[in-house]
Short mmCIF file of N, CA and C in Angstrom, two decimals:
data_model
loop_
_atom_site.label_atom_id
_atom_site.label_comp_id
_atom_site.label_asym_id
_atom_site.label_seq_id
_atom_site.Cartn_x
_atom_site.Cartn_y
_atom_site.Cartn_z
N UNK A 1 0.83 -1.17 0.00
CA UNK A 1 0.00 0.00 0.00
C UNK A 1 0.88 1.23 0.00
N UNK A 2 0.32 2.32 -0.79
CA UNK A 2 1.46 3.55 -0.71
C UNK A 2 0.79 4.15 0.03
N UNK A 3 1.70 5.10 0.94
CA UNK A 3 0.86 6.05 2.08
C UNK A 3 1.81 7.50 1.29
N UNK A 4 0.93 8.23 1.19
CA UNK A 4 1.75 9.88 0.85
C UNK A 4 0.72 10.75 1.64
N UNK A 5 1.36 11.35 2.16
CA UNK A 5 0.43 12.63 3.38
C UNK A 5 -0.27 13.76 2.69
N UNK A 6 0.48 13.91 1.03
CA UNK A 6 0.14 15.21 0.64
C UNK A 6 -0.85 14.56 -0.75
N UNK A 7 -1.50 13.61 -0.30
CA UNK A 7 -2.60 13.27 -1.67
C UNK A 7 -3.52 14.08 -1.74
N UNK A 8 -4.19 14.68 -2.74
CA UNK A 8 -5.00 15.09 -2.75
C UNK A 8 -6.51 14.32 -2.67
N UNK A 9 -7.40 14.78 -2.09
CA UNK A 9 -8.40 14.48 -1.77
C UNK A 9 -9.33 14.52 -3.29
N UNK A 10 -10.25 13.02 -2.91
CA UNK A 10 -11.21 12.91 -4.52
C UNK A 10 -11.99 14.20 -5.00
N UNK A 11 -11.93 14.08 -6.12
CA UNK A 11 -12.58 15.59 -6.49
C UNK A 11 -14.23 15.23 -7.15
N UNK A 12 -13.95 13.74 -7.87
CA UNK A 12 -15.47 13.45 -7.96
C UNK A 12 -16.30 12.35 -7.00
N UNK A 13 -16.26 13.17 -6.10
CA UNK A 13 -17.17 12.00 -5.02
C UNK A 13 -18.39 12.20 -5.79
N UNK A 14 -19.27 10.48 -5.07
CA UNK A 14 -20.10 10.21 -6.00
C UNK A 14 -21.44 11.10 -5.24
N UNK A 15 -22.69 11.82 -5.42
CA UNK A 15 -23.59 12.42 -5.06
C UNK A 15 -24.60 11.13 -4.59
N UNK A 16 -24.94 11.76 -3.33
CA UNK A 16 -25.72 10.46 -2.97
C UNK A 16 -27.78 10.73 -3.65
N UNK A 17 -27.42 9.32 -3.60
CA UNK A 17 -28.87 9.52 -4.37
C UNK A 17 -30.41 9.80 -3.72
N UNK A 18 -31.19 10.49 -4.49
CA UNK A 18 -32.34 11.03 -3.22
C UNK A 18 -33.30 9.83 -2.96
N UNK A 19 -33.08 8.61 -3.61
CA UNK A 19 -34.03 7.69 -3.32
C UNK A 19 -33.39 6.80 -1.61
N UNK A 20 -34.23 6.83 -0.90
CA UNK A 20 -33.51 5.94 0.15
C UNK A 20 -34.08 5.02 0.69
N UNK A 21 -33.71 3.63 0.71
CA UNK A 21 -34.32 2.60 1.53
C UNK A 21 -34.48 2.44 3.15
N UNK A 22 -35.20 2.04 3.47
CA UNK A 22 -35.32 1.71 4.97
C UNK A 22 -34.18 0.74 5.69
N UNK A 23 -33.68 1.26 6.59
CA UNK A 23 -32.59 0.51 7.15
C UNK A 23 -32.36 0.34 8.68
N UNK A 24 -32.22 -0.32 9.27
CA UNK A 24 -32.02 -0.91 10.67
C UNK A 24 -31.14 0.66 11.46
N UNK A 25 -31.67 0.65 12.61
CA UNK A 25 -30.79 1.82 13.28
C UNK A 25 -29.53 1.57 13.05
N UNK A 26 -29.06 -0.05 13.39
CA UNK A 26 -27.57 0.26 13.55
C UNK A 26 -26.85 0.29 12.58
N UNK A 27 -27.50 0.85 11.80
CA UNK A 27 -26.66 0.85 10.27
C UNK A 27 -25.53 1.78 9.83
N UNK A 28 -25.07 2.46 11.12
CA UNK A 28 -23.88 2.87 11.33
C UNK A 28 -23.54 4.05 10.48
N UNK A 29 -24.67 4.76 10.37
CA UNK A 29 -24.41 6.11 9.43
C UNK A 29 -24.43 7.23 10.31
N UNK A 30 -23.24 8.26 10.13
CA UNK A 30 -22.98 9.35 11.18
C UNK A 30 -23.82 9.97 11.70
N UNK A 31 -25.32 10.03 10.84
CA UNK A 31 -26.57 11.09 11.14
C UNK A 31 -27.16 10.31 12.22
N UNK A 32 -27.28 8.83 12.51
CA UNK A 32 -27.59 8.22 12.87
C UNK A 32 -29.58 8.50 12.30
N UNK A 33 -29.68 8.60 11.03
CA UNK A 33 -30.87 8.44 10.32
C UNK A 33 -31.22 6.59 10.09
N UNK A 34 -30.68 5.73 10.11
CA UNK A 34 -30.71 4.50 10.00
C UNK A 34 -31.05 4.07 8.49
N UNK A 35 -31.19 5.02 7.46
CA UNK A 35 -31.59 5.40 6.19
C UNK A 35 -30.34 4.89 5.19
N UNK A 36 -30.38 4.25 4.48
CA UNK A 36 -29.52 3.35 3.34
C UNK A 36 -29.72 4.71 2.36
N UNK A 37 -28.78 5.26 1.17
CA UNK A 37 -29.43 5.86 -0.27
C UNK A 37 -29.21 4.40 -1.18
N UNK A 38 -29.31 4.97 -2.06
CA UNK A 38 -28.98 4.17 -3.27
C UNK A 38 -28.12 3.25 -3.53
N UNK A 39 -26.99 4.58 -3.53
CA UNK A 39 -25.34 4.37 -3.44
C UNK A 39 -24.90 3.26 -2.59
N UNK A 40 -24.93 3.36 -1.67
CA UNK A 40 -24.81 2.87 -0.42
C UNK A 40 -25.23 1.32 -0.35
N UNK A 41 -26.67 1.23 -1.26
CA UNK A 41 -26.99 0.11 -1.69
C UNK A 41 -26.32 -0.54 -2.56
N UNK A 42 -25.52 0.20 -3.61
CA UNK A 42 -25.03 -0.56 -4.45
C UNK A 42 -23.83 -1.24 -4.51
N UNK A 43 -22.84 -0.31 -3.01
CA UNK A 43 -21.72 -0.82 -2.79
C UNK A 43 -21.90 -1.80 -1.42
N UNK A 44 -23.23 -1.96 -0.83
CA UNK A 44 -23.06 -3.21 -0.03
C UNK A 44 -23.24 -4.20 -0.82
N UNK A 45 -24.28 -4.24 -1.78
CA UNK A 45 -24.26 -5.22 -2.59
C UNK A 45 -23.07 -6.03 -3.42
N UNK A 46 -22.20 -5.05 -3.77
CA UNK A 46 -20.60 -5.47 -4.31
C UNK A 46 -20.03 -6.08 -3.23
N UNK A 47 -19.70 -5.40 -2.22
CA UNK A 47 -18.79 -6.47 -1.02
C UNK A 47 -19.36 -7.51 -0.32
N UNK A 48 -21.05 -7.61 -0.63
CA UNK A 48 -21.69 -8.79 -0.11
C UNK A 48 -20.98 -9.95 -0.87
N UNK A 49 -20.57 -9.75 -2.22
CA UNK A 49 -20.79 -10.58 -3.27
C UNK A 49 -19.31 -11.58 -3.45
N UNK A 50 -19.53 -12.69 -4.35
CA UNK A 50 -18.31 -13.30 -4.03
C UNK A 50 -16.92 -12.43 -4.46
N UNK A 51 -15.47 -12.61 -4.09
CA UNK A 51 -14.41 -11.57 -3.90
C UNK A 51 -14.23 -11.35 -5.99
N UNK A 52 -14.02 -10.13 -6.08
CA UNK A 52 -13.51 -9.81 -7.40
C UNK A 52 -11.95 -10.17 -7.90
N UNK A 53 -11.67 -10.28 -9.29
CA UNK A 53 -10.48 -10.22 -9.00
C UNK A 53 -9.78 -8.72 -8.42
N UNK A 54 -8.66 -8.16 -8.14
CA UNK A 54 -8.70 -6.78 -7.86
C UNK A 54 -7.92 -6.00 -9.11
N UNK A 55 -8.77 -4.90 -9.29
CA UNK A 55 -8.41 -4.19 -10.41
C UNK A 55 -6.98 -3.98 -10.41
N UNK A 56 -5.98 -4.65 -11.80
CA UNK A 56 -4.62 -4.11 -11.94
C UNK A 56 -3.84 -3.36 -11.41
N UNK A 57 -4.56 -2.05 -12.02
CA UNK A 57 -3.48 -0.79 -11.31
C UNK A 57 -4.40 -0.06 -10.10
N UNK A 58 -4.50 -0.76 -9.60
CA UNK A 58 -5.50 -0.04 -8.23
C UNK A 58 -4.69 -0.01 -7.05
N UNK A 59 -4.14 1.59 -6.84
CA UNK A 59 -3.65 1.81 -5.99
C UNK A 59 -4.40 2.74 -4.76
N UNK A 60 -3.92 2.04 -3.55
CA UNK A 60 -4.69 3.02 -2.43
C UNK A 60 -3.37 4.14 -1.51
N UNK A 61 -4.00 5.06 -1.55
CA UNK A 61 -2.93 6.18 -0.85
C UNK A 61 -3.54 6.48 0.06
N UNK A 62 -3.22 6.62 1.66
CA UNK A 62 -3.79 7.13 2.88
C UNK A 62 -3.01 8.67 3.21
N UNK A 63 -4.27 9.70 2.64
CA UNK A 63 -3.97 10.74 3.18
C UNK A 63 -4.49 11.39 4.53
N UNK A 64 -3.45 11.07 5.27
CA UNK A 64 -3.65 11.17 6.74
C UNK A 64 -4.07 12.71 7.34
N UNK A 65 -3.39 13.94 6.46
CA UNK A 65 -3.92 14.75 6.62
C UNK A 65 -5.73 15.03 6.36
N UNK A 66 -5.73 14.70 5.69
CA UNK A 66 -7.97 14.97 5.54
C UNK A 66 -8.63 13.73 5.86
N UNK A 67 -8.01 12.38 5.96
CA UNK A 67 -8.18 11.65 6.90
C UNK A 67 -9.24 10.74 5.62
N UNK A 68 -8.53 10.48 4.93
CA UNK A 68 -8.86 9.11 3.78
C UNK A 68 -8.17 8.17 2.88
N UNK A 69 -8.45 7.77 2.72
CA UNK A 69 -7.90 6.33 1.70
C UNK A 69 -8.80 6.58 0.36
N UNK A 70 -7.72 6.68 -0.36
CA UNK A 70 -8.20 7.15 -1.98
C UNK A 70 -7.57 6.18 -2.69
N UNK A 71 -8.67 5.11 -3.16
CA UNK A 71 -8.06 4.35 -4.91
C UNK A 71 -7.93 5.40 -5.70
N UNK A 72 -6.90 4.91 -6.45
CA UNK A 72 -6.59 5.41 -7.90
C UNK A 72 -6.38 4.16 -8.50
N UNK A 73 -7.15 4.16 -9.94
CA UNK A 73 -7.14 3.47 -11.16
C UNK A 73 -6.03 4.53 -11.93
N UNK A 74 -5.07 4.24 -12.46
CA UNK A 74 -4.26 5.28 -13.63
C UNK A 74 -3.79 6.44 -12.43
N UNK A 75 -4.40 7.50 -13.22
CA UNK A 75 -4.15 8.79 -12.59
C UNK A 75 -5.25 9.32 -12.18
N UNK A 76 -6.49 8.38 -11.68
CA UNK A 76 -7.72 8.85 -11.56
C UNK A 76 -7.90 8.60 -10.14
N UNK A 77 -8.38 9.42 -9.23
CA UNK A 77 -9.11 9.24 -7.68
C UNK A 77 -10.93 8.31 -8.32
N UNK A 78 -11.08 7.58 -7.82
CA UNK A 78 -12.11 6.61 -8.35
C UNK A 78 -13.18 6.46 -7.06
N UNK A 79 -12.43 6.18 -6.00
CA UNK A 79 -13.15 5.65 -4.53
C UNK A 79 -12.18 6.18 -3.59
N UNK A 80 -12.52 6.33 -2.42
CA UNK A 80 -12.64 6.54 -0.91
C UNK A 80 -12.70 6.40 -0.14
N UNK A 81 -12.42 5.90 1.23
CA UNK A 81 -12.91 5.56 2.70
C UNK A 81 -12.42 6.78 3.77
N UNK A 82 -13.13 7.53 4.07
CA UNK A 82 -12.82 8.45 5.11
C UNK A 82 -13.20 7.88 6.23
N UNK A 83 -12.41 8.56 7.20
CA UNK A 83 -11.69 8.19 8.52
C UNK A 83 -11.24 9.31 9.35
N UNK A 84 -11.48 9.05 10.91
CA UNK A 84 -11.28 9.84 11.65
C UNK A 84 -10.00 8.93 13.03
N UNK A 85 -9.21 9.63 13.29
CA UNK A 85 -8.07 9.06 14.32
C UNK A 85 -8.89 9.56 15.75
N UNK A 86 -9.45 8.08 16.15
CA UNK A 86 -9.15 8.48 17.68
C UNK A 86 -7.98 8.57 18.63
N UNK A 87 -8.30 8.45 19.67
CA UNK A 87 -6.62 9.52 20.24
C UNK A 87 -5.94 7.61 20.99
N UNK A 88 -6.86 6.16 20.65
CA UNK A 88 -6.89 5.72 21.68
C UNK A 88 -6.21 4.44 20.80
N UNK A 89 -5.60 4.53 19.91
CA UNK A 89 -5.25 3.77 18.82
C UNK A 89 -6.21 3.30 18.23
N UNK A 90 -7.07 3.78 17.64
CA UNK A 90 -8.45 3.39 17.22
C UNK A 90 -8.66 4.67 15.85
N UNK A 91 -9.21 3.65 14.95
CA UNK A 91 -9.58 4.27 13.24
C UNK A 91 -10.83 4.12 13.32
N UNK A 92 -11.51 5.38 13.37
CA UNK A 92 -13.00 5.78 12.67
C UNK A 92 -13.28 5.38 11.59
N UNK A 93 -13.89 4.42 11.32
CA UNK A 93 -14.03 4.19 9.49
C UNK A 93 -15.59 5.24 9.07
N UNK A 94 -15.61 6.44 8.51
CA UNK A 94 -16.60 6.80 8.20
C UNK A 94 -17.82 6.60 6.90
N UNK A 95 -16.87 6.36 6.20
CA UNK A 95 -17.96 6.70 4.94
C UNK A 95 -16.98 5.95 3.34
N UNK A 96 -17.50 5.05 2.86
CA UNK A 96 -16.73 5.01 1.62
C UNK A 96 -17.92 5.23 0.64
N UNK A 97 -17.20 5.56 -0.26
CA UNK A 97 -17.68 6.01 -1.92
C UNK A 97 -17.11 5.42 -2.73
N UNK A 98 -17.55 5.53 -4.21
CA UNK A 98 -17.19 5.09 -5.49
C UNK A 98 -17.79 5.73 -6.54
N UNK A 99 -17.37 6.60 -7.52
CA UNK A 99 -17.81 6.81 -8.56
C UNK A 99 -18.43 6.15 -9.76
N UNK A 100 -19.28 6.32 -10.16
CA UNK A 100 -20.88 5.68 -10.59
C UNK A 100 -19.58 4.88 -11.67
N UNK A 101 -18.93 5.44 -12.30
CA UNK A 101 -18.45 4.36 -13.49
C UNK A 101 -17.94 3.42 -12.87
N UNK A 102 -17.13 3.12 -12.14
CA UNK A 102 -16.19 2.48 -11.46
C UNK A 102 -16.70 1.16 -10.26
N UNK A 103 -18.26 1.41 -10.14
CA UNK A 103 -18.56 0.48 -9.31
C UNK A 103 -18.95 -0.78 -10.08
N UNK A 104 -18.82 -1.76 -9.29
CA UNK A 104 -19.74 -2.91 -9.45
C UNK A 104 -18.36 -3.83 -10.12
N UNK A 105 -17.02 -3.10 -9.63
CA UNK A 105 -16.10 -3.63 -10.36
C UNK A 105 -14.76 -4.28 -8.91
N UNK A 106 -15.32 -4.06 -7.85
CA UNK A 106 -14.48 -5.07 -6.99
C UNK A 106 -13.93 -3.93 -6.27
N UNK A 107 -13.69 -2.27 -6.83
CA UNK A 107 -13.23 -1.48 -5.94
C UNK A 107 -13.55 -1.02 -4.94
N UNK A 108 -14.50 -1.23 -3.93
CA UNK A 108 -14.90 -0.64 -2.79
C UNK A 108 -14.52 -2.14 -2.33
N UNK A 109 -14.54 -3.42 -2.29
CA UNK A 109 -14.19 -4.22 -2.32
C UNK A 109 -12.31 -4.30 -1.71
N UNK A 110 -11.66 -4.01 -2.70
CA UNK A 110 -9.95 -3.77 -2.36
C UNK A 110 -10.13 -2.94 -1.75
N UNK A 111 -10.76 -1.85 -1.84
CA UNK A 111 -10.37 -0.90 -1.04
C UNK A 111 -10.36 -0.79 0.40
N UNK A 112 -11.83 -1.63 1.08
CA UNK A 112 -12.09 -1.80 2.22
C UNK A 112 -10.50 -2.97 2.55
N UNK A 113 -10.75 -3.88 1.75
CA UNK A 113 -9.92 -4.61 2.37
C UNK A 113 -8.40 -4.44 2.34
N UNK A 114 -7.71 -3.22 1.69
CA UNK A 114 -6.28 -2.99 2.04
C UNK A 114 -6.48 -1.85 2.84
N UNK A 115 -7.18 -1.24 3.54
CA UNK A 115 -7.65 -0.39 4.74
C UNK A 115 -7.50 -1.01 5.65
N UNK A 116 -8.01 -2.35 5.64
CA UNK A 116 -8.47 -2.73 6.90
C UNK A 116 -6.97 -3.60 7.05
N UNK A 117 -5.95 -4.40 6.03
CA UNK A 117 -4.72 -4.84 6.07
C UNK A 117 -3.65 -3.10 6.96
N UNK A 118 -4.03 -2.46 6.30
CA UNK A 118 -3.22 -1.34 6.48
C UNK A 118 -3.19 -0.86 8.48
N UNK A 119 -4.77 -1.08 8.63
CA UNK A 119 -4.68 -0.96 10.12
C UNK A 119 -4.47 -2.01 10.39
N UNK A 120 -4.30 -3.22 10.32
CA UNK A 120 -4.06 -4.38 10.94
C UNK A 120 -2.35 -4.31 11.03
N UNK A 121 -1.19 -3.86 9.94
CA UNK A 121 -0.02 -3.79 10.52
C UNK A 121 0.26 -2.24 11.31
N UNK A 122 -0.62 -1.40 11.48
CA UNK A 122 -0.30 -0.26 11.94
C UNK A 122 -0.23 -0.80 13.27
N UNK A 123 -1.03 -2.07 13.75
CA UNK A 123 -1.40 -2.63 15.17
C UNK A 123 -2.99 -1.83 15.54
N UNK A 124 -3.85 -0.96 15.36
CA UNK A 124 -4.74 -0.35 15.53
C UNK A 124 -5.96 -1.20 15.59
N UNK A 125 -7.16 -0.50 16.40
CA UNK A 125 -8.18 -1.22 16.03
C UNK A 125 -9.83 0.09 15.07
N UNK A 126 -10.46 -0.79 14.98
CA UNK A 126 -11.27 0.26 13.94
C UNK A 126 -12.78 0.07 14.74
N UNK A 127 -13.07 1.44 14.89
CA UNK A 127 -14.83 1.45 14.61
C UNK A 127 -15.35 1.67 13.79
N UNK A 128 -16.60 0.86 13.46
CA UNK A 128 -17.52 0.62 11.92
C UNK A 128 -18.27 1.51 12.14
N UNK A 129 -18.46 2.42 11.77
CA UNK A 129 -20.00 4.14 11.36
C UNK A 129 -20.20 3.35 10.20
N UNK A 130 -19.11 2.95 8.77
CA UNK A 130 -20.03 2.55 7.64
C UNK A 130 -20.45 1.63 7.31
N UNK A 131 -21.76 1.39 7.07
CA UNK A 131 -22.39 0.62 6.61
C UNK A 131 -21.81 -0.70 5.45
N UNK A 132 -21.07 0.25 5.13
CA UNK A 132 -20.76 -1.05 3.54
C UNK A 132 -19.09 -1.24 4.35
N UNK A 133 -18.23 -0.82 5.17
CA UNK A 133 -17.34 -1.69 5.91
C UNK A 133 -18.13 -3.51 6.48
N UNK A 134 -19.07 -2.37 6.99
CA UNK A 134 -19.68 -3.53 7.75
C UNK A 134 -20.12 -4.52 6.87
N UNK A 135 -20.35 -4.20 6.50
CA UNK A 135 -20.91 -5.77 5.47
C UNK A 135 -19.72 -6.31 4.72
N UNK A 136 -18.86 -5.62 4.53
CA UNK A 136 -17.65 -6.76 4.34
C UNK A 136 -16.91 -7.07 5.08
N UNK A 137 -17.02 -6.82 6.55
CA UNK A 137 -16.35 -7.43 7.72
C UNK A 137 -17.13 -8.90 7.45
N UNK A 138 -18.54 -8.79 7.68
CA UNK A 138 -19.27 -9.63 7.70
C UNK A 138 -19.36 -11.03 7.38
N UNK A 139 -18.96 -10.55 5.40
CA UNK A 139 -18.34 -11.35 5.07
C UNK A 139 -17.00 -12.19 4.98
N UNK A 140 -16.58 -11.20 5.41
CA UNK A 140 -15.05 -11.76 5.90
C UNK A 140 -14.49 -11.66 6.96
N UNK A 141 -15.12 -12.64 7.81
CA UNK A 141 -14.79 -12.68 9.33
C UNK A 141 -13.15 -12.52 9.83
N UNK A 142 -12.09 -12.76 8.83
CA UNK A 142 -10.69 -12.29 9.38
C UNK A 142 -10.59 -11.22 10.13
N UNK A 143 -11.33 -10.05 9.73
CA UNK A 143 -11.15 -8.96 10.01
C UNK A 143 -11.66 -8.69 11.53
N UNK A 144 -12.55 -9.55 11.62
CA UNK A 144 -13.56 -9.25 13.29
C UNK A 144 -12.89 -8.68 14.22
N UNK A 145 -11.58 -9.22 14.38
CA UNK A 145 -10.28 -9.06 15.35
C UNK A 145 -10.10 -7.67 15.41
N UNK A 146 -10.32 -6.84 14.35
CA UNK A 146 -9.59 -5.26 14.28
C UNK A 146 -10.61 -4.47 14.87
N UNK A 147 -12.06 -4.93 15.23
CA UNK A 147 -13.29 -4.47 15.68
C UNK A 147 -13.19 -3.75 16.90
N UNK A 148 -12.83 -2.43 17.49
CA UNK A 148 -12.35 -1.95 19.03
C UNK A 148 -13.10 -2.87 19.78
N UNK A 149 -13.19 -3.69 20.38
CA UNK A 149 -14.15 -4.04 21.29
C UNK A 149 -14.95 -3.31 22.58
N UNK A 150 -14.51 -1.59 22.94
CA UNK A 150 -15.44 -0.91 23.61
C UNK A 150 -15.90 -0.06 23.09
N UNK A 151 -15.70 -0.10 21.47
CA UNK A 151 -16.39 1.13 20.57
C UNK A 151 -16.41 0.35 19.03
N UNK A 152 -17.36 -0.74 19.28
CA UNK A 152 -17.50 -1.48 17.68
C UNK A 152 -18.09 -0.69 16.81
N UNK A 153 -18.93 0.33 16.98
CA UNK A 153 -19.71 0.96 16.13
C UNK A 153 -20.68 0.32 15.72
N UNK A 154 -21.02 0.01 14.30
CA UNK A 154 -21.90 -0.82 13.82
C UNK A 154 -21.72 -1.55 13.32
N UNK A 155 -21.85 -2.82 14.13
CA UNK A 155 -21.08 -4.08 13.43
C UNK A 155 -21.89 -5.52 13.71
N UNK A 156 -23.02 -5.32 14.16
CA UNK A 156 -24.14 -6.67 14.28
C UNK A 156 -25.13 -6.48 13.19
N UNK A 157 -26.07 -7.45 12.77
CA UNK A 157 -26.47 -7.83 12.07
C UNK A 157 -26.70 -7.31 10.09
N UNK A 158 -26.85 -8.50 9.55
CA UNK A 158 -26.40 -8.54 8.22
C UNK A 158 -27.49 -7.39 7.57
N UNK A 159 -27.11 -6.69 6.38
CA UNK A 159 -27.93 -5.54 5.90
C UNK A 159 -29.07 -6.86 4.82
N UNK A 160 -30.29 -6.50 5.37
CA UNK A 160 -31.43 -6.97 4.66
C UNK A 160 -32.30 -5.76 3.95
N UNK A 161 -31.88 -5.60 2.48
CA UNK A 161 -32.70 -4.74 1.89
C UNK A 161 -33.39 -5.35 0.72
N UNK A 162 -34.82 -4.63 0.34
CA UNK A 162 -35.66 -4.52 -0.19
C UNK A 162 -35.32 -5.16 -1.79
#
């Protein structure tokens, strides 16, 4: 994984969509609205799904200053996972994205999962706020271990949507 401090932050995050499904409180979204959009739907659905291969040139950079993990395909910012440092060795996982072209192709997928490699040799542990982390913890129970255990966030039961 490359880490550079001075990455710039994605410039086309994806707009979330105004349609929204009904979703379980603990669905680990910052508003604490318990409300799924679209989006959100479409990238749990990808990491529910069996593993992709991972895109070629898909590189992830953790810019620690604005506090995210940005794929790049080429020379393109594509996807996202923002993150907040607690003071207690503990990673906020907030929110990942993917740009509408780019999904459905395994990248929110790598991405979660060299995030979650990345805190696993930092030694750290992570709380789940997002929704689509969580569902690929889910599926991939290796990870359970990195879960803070006095601040899991949202990390019980499987997303059942419509």
């Amino acid at each position: 994984m490359t880490v550079n401090d001075g990455a710039p932050a994605m410039t086309e995050a994806a707009e979330p969509s105004r349609d929204a499904l009904p979703h379980s409180a603990e669905a680990g979204h910052p508003d604490e609205t318990g409300t799924l959009n679209q989006d959100q739907v479409v990238l749990i659905d990808e990491v529910g799904r069996e593993p992709h291969a991972p895109t070629r040139d898909l590189h992830v950079v953790n810019d620690e200053r604005l506090g995210i993990y940005d794929a790049i395909v080429g020379d393109r910012e594509v996807a996202g996972l923002t993150y907040n440092v607690a003071g207690d060795g503990r990673i906020v996982l907030l929110a990942t994205s993917v740009i509408p072209e780019f999904r459905k192709q395994g990248i929110a997928t790598e991405l979660i999962r060299r995030v979650l490699d990345d805190v696993r040799v930092r030694g750290k542990t992570v709380t789940v706020r997002c929704p689509i982390v969580r569902t690929f913890i889910e599926h991939n129970p290796e990870y359970t271990d990195l879960i803070d255990r006095e601040h899991p966030g949202a990390t019980q039961g499987h997303t059942h949507l419509p």
